[in-house]
mmCIF file of C-alpha atoms and ligand atoms in Angstrom:
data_model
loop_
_atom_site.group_PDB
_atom_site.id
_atom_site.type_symbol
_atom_site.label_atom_id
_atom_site.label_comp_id
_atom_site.label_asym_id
_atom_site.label_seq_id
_atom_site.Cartn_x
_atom_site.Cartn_y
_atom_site.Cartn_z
ATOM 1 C CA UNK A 1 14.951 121.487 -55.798
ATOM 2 C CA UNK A 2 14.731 123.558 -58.465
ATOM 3 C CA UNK A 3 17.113 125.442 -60.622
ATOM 4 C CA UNK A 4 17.024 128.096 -63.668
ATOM 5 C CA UNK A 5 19.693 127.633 -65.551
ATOM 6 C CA UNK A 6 20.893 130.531 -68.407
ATOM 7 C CA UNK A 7 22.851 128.305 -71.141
ATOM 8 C CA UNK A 8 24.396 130.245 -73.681
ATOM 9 C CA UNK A 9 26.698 128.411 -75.882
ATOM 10 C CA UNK A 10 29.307 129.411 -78.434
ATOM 11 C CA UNK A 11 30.686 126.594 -80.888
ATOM 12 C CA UNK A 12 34.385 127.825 -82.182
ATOM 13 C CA UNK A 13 34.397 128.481 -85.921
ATOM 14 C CA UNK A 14 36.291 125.857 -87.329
ATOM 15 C CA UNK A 15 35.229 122.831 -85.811
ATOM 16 C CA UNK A 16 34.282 119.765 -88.346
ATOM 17 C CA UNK A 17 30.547 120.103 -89.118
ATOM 18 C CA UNK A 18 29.941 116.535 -89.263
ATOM 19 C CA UNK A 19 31.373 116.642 -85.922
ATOM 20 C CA UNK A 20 28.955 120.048 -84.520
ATOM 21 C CA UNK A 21 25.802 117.946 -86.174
ATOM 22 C CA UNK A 22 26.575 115.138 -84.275
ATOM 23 C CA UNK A 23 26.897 117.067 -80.601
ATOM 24 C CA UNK A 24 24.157 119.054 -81.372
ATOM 25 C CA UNK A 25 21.777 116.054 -81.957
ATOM 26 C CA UNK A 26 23.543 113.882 -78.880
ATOM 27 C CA UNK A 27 22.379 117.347 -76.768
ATOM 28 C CA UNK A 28 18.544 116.892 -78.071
ATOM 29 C CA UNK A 29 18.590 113.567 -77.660
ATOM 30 C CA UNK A 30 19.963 114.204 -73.600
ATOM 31 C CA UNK A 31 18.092 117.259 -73.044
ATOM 32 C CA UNK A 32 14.436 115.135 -74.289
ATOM 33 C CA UNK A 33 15.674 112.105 -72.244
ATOM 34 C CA UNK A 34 15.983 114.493 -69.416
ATOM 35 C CA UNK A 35 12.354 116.226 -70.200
ATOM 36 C CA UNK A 36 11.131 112.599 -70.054
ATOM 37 C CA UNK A 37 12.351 111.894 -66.500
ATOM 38 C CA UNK A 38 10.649 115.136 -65.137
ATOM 39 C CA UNK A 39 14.046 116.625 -64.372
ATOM 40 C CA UNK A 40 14.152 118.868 -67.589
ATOM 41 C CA UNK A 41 11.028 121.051 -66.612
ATOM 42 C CA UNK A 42 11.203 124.022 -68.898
ATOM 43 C CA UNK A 43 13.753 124.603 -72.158
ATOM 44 C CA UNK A 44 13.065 128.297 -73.808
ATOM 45 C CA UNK A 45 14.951 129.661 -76.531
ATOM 46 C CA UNK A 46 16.127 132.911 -75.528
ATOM 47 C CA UNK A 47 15.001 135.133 -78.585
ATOM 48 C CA UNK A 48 17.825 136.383 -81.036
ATOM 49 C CA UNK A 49 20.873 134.652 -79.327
ATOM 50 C CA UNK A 50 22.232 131.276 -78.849
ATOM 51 C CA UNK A 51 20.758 130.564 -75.914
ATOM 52 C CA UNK A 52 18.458 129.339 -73.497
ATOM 53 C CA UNK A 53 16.677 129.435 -70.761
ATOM 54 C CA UNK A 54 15.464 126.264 -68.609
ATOM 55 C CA UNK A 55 14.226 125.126 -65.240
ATOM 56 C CA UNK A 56 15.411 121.755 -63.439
ATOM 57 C CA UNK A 57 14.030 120.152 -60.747
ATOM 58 C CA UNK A 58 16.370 117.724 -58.887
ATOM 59 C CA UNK A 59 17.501 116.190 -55.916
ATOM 60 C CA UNK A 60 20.617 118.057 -55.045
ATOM 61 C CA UNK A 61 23.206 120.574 -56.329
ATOM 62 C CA UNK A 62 25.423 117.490 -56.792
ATOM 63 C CA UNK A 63 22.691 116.227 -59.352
ATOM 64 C CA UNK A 64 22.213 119.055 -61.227
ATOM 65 C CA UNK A 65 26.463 119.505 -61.813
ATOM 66 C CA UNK A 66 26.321 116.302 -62.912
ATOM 67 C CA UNK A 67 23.553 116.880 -65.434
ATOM 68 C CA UNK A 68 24.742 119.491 -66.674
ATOM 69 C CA UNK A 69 28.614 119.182 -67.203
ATOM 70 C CA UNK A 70 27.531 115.834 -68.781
ATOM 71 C CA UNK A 71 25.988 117.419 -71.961
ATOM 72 C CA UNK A 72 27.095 117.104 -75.063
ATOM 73 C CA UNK A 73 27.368 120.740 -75.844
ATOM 74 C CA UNK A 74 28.730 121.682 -72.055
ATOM 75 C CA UNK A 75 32.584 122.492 -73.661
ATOM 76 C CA UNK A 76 31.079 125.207 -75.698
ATOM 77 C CA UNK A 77 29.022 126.544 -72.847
ATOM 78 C CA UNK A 78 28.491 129.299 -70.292
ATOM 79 C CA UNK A 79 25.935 128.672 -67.588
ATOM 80 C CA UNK A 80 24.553 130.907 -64.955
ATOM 81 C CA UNK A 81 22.754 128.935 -62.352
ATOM 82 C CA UNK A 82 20.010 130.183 -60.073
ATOM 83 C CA UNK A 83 18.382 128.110 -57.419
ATOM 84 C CA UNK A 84 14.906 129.141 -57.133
ATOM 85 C CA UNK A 85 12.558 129.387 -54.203
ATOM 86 C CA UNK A 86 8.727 129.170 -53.576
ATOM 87 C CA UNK A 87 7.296 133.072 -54.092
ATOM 88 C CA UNK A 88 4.783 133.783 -51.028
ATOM 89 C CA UNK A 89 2.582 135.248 -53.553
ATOM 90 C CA UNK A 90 2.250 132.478 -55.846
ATOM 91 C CA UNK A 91 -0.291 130.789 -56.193
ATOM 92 C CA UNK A 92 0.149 127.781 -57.919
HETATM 93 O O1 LIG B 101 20.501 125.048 -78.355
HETATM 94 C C1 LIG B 101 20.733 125.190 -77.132
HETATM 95 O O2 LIG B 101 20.269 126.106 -76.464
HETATM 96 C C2 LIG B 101 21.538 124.131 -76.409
HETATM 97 C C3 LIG B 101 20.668 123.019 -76.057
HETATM 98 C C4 LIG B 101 20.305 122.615 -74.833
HETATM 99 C C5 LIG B 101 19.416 121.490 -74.965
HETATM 100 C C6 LIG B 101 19.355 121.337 -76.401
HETATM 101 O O3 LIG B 101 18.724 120.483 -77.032
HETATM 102 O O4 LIG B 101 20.100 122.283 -77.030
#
């Protein structure tokens, strides 16, 4: 099944930088793992904000909630997810 998925994400000012490094390269380190397995088809940086854009492909809704709220960075996030559906005019 798969899934687009708008992640914008908004670390609070304040927060230990040492600490923010640290989450940020735990959430690389996830998201590339992820990439790896196939389920982490597409990540896009949405241009001029904090943001991004990506495309999973997994087994269930279950699956992808789980995925997602287990990122390092999913405290200081807002998602908007979209399942997605075959276009009849595609053809690929
Ligand atoms: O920077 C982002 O958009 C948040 C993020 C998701 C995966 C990753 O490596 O960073």
């Amino acid at each position: 099944m798969l899934y687009c998925v708008e992640m914008d994400v908004a670390i609070p000012h304040g927060l230990d930088p040492d600490h923010v490094a640290r989450l940020k390269a735990d959430e690389k380190a996830r998201a590339q793992d992820l990439q790896r397995q196939g389920k982490w088809l597409h990540l896009w940086r949405v241009a001029g904000r904090y943001a991004n854009i990506s495309v999973f492909d997994v087994e269930s809704h279950d699956e992808l909630h789980d995925i997602l709220s287990g990122l390092p960075l999913f405290p200081f996030m807002t998602m908007r997810v979209t399942p997605l559906a075959r276009h009849p005019s595609a053809i690929g």
